[in-house]
PDB file of C-alpha atoms and ligand atoms in Angstrom:
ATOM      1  CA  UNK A1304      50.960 -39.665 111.871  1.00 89.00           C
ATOM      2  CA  UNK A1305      49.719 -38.514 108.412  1.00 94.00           C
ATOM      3  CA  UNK A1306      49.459 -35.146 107.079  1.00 97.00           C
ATOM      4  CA  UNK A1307      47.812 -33.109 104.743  1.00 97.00           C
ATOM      5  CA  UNK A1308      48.374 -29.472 102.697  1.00 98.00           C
ATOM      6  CA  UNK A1309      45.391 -27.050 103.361  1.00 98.00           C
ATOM      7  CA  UNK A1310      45.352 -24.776 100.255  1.00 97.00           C
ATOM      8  CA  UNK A1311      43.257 -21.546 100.493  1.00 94.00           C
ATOM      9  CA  UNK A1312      43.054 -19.679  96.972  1.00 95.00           C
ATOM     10  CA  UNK A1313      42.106 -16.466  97.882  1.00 88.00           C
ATOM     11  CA  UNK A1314      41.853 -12.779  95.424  1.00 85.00           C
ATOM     12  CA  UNK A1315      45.444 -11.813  96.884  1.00 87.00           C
ATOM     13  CA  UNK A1316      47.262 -14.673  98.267  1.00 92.00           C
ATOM     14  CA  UNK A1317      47.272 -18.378  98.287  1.00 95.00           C
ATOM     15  CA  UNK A1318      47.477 -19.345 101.629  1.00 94.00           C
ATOM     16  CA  UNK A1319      48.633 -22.737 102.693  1.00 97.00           C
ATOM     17  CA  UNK A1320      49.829 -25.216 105.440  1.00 97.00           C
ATOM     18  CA  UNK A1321      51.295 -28.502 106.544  1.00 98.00           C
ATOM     19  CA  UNK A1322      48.875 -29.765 109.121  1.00 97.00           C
ATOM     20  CA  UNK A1323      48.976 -33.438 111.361  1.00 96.00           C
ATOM     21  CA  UNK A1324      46.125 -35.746 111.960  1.00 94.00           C
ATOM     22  CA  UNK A1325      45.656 -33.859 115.497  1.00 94.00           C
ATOM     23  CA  UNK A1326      45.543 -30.448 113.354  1.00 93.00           C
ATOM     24  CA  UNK A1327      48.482 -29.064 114.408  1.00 94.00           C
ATOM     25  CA  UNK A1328      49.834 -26.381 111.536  1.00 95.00           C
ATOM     26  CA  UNK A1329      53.546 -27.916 111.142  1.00 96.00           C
ATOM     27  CA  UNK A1330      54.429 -25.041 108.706  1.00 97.00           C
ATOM     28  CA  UNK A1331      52.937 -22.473 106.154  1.00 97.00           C
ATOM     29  CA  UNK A1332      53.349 -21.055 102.674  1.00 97.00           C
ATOM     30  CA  UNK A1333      52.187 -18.124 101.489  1.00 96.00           C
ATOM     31  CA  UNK A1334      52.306 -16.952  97.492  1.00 97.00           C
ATOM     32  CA  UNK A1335      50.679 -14.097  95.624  1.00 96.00           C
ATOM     33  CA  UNK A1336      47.344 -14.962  93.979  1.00 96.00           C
ATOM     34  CA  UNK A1337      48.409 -15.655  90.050  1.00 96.00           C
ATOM     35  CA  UNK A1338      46.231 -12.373  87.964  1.00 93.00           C
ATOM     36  CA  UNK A1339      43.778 -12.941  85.850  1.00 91.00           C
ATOM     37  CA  UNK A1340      44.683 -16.403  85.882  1.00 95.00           C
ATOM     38  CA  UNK A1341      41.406 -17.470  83.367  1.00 95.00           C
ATOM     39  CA  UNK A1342      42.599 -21.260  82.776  1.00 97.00           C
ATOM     40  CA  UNK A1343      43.542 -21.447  86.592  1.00 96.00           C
ATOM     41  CA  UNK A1344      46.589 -23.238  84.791  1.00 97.00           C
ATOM     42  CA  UNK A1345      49.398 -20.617  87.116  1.00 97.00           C
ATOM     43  CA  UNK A1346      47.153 -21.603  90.248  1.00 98.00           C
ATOM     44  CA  UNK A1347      47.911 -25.122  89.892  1.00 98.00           C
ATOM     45  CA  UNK A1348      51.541 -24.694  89.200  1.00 98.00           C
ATOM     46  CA  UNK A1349      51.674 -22.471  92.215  1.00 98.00           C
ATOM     47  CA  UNK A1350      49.931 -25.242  94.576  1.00 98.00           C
ATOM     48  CA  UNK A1351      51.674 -27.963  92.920  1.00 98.00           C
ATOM     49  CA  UNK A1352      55.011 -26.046  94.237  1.00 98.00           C
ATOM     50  CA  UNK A1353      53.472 -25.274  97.711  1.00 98.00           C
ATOM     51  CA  UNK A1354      52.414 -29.182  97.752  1.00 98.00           C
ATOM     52  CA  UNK A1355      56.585 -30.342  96.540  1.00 98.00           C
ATOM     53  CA  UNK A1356      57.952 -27.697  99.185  1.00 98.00           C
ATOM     54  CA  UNK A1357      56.191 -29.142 102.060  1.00 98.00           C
ATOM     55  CA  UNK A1358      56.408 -32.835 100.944  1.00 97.00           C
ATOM     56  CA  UNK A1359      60.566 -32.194 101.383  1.00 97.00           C
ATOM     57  CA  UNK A1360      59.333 -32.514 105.360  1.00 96.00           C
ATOM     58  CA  UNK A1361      56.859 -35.154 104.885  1.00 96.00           C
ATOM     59  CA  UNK A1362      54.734 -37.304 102.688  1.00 97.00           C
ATOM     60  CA  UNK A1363      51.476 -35.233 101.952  1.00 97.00           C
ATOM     61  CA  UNK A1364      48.404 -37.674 101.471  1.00 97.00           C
ATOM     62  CA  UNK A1365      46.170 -35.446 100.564  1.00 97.00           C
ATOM     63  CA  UNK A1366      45.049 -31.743 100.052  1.00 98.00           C
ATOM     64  CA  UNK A1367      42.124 -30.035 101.239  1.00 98.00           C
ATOM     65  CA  UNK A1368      41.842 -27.134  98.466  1.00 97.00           C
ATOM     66  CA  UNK A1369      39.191 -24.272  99.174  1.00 95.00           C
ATOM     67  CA  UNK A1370      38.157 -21.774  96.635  1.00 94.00           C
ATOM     68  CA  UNK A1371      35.915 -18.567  96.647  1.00 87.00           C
ATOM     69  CA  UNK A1372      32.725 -17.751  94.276  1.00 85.00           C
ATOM     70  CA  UNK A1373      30.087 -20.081  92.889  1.00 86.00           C
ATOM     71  CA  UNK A1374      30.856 -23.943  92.739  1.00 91.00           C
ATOM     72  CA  UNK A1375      29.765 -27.305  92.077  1.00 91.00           C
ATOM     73  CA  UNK A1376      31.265 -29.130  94.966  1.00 91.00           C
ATOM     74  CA  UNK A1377      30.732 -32.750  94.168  1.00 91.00           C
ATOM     75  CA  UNK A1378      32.464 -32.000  91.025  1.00 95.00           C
ATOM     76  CA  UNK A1379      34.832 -29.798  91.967  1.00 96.00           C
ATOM     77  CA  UNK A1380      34.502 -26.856  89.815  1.00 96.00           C
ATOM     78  CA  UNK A1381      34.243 -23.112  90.545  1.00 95.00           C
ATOM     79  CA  UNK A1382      30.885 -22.279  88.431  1.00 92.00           C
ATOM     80  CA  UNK A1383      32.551 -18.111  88.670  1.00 90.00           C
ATOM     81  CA  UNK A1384      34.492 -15.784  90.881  1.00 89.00           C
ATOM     82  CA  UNK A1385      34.897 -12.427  90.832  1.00 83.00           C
ATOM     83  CA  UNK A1386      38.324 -12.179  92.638  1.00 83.00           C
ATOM     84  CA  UNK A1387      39.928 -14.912  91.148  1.00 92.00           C
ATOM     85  CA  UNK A1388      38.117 -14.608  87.205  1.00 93.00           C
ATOM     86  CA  UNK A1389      37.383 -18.100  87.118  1.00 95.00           C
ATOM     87  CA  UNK A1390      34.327 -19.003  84.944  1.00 95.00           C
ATOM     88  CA  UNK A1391      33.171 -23.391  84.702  1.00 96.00           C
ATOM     89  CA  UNK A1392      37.024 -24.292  85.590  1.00 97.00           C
ATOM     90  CA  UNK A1393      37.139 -27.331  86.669  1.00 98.00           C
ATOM     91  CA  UNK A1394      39.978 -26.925  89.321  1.00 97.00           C
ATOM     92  CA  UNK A1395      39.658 -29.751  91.658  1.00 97.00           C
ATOM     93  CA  UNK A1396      40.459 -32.315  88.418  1.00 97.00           C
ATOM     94  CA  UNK A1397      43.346 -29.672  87.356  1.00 98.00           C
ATOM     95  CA  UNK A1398      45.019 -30.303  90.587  1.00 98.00           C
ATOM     96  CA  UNK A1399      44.642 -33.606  91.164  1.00 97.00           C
ATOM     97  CA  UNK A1400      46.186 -34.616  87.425  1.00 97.00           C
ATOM     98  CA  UNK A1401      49.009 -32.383  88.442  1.00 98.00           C
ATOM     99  CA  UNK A1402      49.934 -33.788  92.268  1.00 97.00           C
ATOM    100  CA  UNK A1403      48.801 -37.377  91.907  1.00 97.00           C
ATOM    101  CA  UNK A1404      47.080 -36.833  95.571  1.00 96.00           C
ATOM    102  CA  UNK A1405      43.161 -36.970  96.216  1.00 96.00           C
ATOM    103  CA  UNK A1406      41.832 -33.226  96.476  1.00 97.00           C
ATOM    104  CA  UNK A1407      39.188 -32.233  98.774  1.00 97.00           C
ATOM    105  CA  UNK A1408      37.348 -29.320  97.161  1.00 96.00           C
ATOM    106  CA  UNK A1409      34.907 -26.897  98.816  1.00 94.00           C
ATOM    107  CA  UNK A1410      34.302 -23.622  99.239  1.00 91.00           C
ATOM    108  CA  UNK A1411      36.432 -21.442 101.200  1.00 88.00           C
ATOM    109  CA  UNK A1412      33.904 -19.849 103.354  1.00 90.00           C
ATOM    110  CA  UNK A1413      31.972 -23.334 104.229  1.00 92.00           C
ATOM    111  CA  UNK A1414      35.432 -25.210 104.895  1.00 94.00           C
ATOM    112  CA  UNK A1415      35.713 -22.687 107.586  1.00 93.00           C
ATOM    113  CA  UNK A1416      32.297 -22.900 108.770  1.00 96.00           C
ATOM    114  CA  UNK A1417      32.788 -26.702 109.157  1.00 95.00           C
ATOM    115  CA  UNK A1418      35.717 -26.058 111.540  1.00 96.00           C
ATOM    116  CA  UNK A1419      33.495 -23.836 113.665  1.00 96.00           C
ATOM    117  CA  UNK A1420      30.630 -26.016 113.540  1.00 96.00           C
ATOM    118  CA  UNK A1421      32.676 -29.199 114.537  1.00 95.00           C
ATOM    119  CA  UNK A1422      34.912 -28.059 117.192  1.00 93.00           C
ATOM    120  CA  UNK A1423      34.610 -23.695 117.021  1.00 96.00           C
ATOM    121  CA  UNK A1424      32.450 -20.998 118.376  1.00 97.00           C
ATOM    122  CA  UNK A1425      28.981 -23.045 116.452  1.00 97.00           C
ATOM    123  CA  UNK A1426      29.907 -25.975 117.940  1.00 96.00           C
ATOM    124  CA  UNK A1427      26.307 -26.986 119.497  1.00 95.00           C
ATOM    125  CA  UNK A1428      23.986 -24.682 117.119  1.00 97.00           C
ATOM    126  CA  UNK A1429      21.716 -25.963 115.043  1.00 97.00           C
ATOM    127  CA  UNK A1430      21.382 -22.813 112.750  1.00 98.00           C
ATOM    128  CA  UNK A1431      24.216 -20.348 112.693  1.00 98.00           C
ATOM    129  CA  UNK A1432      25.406 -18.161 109.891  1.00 98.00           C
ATOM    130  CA  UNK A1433      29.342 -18.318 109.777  1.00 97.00           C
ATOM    131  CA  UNK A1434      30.381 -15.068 107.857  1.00 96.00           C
ATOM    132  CA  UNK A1435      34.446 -14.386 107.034  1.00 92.00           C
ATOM    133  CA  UNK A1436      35.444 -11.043 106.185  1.00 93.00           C
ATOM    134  CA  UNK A1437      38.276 -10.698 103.825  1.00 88.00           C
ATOM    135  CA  UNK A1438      39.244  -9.100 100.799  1.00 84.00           C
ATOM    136  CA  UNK A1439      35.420 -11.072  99.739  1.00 87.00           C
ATOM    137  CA  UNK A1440      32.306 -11.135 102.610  1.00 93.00           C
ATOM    138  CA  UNK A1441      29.732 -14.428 101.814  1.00 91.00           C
ATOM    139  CA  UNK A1442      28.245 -16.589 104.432  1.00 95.00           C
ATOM    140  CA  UNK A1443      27.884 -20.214 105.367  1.00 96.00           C
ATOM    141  CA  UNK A1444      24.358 -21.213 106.103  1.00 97.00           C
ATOM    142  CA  UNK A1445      23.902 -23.865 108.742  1.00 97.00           C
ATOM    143  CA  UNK A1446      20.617 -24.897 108.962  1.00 97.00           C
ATOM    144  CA  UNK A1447      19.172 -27.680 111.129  1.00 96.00           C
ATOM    145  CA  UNK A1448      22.400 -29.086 111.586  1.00 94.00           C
ATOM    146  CA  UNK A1449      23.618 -29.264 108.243  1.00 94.00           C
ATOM    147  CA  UNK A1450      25.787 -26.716 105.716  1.00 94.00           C
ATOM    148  CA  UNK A1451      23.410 -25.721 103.123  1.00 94.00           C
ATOM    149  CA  UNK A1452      24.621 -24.401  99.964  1.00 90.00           C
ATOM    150  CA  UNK A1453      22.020 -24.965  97.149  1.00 90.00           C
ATOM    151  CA  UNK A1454      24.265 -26.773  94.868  1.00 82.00           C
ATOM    152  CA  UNK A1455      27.286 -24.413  95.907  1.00 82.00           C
ATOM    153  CA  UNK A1456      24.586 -20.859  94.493  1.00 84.00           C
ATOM    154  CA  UNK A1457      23.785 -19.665  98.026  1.00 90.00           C
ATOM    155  CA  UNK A1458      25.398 -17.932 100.473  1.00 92.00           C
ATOM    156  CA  UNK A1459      26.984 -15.112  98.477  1.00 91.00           C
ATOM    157  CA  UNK A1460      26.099 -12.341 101.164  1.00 95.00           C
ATOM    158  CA  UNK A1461      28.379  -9.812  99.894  1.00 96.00           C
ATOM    159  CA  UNK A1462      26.377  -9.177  96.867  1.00 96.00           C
ATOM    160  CA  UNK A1463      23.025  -8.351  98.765  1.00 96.00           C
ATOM    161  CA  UNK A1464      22.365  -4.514  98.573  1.00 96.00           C
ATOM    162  CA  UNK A1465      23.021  -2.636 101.842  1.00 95.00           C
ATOM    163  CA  UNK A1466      22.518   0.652 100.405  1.00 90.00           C
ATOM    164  CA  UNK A1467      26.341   1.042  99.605  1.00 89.00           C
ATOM    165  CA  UNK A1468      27.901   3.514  97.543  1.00 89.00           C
ATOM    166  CA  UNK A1469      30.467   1.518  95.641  1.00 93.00           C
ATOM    167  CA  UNK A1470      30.648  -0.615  92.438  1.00 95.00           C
ATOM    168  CA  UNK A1471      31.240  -3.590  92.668  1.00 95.00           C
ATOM    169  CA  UNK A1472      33.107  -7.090  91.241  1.00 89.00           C
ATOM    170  CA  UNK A1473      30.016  -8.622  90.423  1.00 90.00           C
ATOM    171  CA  UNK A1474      29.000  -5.697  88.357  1.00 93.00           C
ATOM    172  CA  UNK A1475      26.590  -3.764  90.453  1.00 95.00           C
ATOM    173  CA  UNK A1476      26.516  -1.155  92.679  1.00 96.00           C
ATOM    174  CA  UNK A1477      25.533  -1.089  96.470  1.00 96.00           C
ATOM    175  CA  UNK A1478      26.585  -4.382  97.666  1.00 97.00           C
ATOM    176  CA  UNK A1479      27.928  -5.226 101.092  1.00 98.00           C
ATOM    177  CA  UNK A1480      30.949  -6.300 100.012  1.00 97.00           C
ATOM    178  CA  UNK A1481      33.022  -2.982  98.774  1.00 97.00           C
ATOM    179  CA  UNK A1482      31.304  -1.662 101.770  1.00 97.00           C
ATOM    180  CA  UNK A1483      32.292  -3.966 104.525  1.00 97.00           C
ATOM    181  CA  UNK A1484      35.386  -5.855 102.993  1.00 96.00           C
ATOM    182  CA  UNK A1485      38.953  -6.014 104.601  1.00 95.00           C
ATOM    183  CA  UNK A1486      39.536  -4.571 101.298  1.00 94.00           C
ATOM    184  CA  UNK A1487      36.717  -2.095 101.643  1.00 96.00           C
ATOM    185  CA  UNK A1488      37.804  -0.477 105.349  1.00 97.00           C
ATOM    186  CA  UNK A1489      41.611  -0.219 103.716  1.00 97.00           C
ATOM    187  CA  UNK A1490      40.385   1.714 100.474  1.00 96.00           C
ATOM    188  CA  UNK A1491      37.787   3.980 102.026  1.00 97.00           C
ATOM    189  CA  UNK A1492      40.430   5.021 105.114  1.00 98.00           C
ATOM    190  CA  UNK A1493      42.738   5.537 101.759  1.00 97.00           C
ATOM    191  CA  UNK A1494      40.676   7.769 100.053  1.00 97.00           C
ATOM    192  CA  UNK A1495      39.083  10.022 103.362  1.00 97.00           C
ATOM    193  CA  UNK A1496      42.704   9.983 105.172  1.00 96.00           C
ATOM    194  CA  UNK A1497      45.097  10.038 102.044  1.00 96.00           C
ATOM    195  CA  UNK A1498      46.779   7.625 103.422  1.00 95.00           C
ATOM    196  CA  UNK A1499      46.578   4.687 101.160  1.00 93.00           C
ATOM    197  CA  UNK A1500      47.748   1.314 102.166  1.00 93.00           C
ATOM    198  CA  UNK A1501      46.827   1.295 105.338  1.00 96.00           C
ATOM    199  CA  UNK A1502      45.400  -2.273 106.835  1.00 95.00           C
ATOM    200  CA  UNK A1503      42.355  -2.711 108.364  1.00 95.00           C
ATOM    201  CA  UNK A1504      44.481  -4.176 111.584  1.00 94.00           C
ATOM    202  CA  UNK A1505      45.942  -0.400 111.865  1.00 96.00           C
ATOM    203  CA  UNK A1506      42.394   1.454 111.231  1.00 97.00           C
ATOM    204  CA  UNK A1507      40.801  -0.763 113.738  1.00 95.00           C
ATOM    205  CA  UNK A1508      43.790   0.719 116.031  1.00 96.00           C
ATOM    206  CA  UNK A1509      42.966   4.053 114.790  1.00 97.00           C
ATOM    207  CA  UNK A1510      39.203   3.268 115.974  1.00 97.00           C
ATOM    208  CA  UNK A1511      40.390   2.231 119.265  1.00 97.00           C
ATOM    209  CA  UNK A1512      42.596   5.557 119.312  1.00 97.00           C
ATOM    210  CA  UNK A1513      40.089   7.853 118.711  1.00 97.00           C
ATOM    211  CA  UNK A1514      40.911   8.736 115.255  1.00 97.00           C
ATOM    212  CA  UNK A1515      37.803  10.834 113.604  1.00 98.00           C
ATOM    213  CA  UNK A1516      38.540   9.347 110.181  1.00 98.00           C
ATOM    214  CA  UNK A1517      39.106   6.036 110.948  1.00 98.00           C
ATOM    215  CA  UNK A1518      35.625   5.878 113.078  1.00 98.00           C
ATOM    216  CA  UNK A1519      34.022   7.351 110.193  1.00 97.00           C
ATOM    217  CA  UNK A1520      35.189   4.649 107.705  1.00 97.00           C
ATOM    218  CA  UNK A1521      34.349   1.811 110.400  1.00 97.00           C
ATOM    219  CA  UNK A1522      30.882   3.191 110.944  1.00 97.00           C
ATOM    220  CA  UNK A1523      30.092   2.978 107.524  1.00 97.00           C
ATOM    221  CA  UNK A1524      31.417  -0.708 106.800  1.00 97.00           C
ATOM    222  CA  UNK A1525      29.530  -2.167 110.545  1.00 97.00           C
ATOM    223  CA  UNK A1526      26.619  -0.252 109.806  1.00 97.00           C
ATOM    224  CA  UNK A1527      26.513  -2.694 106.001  1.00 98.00           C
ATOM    225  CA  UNK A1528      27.413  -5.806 107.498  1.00 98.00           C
ATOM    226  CA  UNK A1529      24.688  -4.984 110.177  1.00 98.00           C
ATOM    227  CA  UNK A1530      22.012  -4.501 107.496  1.00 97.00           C
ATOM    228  CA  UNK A1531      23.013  -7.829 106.314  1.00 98.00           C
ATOM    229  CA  UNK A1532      22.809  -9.452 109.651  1.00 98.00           C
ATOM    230  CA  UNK A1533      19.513  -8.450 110.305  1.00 97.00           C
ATOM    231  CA  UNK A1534      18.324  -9.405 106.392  1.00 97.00           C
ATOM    232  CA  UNK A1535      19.818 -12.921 107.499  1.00 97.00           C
ATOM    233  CA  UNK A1536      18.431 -13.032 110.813  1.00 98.00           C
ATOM    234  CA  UNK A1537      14.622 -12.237 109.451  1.00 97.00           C
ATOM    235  CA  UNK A1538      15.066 -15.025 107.487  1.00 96.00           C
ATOM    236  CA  UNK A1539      17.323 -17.723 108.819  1.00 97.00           C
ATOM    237  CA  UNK A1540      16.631 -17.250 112.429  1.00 97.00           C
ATOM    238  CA  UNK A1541      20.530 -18.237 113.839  1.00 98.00           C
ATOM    239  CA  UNK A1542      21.265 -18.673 117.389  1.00 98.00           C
ATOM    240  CA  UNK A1543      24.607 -17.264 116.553  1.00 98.00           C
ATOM    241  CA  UNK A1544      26.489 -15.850 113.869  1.00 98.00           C
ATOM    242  CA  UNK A1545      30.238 -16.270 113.804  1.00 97.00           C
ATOM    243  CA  UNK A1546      32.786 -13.869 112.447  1.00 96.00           C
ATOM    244  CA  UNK A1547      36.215 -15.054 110.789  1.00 92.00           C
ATOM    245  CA  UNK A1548      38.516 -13.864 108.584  1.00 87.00           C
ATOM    246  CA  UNK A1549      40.972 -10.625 108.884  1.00 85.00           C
ATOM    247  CA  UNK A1550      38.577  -8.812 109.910  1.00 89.00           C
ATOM    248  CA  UNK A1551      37.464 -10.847 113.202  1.00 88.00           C
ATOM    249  CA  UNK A1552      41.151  -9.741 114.866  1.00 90.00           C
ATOM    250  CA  UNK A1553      39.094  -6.478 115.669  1.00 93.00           C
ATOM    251  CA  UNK A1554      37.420  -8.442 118.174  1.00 94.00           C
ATOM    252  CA  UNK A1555      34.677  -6.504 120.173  1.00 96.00           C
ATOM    253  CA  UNK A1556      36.144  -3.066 118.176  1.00 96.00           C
ATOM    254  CA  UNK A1557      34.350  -4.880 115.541  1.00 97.00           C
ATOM    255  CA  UNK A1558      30.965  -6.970 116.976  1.00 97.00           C
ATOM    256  CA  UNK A1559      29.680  -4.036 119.510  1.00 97.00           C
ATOM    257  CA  UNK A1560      28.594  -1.568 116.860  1.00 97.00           C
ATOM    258  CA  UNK A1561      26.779  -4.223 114.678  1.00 98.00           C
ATOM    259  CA  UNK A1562      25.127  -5.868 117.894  1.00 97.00           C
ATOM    260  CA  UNK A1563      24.305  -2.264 119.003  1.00 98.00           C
ATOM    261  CA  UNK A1564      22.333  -1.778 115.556  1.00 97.00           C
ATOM    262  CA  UNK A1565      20.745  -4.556 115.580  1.00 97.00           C
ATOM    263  CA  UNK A1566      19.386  -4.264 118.920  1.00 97.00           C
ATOM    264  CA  UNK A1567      17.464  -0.937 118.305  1.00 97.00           C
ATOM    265  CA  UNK A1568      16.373  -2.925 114.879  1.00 97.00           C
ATOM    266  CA  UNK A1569      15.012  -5.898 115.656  1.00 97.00           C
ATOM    267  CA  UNK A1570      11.722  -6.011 117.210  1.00 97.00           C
ATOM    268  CA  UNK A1571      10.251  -9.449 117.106  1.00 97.00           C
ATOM    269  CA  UNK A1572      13.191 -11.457 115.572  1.00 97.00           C
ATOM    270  CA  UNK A1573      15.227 -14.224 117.816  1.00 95.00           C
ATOM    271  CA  UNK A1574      18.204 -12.253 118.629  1.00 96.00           C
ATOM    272  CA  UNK A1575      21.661 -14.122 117.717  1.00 98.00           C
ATOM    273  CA  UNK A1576      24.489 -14.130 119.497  1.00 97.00           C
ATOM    274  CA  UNK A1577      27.549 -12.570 117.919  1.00 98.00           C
ATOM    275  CA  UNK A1578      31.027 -14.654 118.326  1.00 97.00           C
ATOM    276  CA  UNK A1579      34.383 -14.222 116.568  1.00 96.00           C
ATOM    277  CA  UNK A1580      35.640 -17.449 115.293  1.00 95.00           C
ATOM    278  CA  UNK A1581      37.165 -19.588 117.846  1.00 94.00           C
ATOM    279  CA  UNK A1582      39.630 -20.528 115.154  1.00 91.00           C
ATOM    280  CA  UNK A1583      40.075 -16.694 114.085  1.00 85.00           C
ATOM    281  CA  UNK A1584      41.843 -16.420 110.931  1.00 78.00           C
ATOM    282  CA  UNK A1585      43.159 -20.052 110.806  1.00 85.00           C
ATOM    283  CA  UNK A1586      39.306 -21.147 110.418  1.00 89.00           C
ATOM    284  CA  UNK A1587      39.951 -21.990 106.749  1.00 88.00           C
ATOM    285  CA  UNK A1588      42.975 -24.349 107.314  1.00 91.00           C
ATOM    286  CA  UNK A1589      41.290 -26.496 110.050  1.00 94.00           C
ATOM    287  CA  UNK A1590      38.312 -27.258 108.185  1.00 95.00           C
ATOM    288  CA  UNK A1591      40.553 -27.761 105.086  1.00 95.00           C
ATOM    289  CA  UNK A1592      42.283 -30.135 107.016  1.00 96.00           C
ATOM    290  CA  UNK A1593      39.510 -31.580 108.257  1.00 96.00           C
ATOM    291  CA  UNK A1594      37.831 -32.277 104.871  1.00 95.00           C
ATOM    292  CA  UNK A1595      41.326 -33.602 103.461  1.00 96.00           C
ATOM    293  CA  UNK A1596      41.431 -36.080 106.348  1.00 96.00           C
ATOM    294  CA  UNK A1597      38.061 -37.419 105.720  1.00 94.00           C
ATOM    295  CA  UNK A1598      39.007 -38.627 102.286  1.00 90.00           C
ATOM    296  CA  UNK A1599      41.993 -39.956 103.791  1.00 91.00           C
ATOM    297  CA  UNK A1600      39.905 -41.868 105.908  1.00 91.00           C
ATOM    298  CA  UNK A1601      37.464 -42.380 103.650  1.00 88.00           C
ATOM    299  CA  UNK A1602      40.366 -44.285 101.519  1.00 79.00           C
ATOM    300  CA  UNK A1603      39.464 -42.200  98.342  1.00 56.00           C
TER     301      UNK A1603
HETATM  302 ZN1  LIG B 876      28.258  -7.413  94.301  1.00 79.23          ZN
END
């Protein structure tokens, strides 16, 4: 048996796990997010710990590290993110000087998507749009088979205009994202409700319950991520689009109002269907795995 670290860097947390050639999770880490960390030198010391903690169970032969933003893949840099404040940092390299362990790099959202698409809910599509929602909303394109990211530039749904009212990381105003975001649901319901701190896994409760705020504030954040389905699906054409992230625990609470929008708005479009990630939440870490084991097998 061999095993692996799946690392997932994400604007609050760094989630990771010890995972087995059959991709069972053995055990998992979580640590805050270092702030601001501009040199991504406190990430690496952070993973590097994650990486020694687990290896005290077994030898870890590789990690599968995913990243949100802008990146160069193949050479394993994050080109900028908004969350994290990385700008050209070449973090794959950073890591592996520090561990001593090949890195597989990619982006968190497409690592996910590959889960889905080998073995999850896209399993069998040709074209499907894989789209987590977190604390950050961007997409994975699959097109014809194949995850396309335009040299790791496209993708970044969350920063389409939906007509939103708030600013937003990237520095504009009206983007999907701080309308639709885990982050999003929990600050609107904070600021209508004055209840602040609240989780989008109690609003979507609330929803359930009948609570006029809470509706309000989900309204609002389907309604956006329905006006960027149906941008994507005028364009890309998917059979399906898959849901992840936090977000996708909402199950149907969360899918029926978008797929009710979009079927009084589409007229001639091929109508997707709309699936939560077979993988839910844990998306991320299997296709992390999954790309860590390849380079394992791939001897590199
Ligand atoms: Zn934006």
């Amino acid at each position: 048996m061999s095993y692996i670290v799946a690392v997932d860097v994400g604007g609050t947390e760094i989630k990771s796990a010890l995972v087995d050639s059959d991709f069972n999770v053995i055990a998992t880490i979580t640590a805050p997010t270092p702030n601001a960390d501009t040199t991504g030198v406190e990430t690496v010391k952070a993973i590097a710990a994650i990486v020694a903690q687990f290896s005290t169970q077994h030898p870890v032969d590789a990690v599968g590290l995913a990243v949100p933003g802008a990146l160069d893949e193949p050479a394993g840099t994050s080109r900028w993110s908004g969350n994290l404040q990385w700008k050209n940092l070449p973090i794959r390299n950073l890591l592996e000087d520090a561990i001593k362990i090949p890195v597989a790099f990619g982006h968190d959202v497409r690592t996910a998507a590959v889960a889905e698409m080998r073995s999850g809910a896209a399993k069998g599509a040709r074209n499907a749009i894989f789209i987590p929602v977190g604390t950050g909303i961007a997409a994975a394109l699959i097109i014809d088979g194949e995850i396309r990211s335009a040299e790791g530039f496209a993708g970044e749904i969350g920063h389409v205009n939906v007509n939103g009212k708030y600013p937003c990381v990237c520095g504009k105003s009206g983007c999907l994202e701080p309308a639709a975001s885990t982050l999003a649901i929990s600050k609107a319901y904070g600021a209508q409700s004055g209840k602040s701190g609240t989780t989008t896994e109690e609003i979507y409760k609330l929803v359930v319950a009948g609570d006029a705020v809470a509706i309000n504030v989900w309204n609002d954040a389907t309604a956006a991520m329905a006006r960027a389905c149906e941008l994507l699906i005028t364009i890309l054409a998917p059979e399906v689009i898959v849901f992840g992230g936090g977000l996708s625990n909402a199950g149907e609470t969360f899918l029926k109002p978008i797929r009710d929008y979009l079927d009084s708005s589409l007229t001639f479009q091929r109508k997707p269907r709309l699936e939560i990630a077979h993988y839910g939440a844990k998306a991320g870490t299997i296709g992390c795995a999954m790309l860590a084991f390849d380079r394992v097998k791939a001897g590199k």
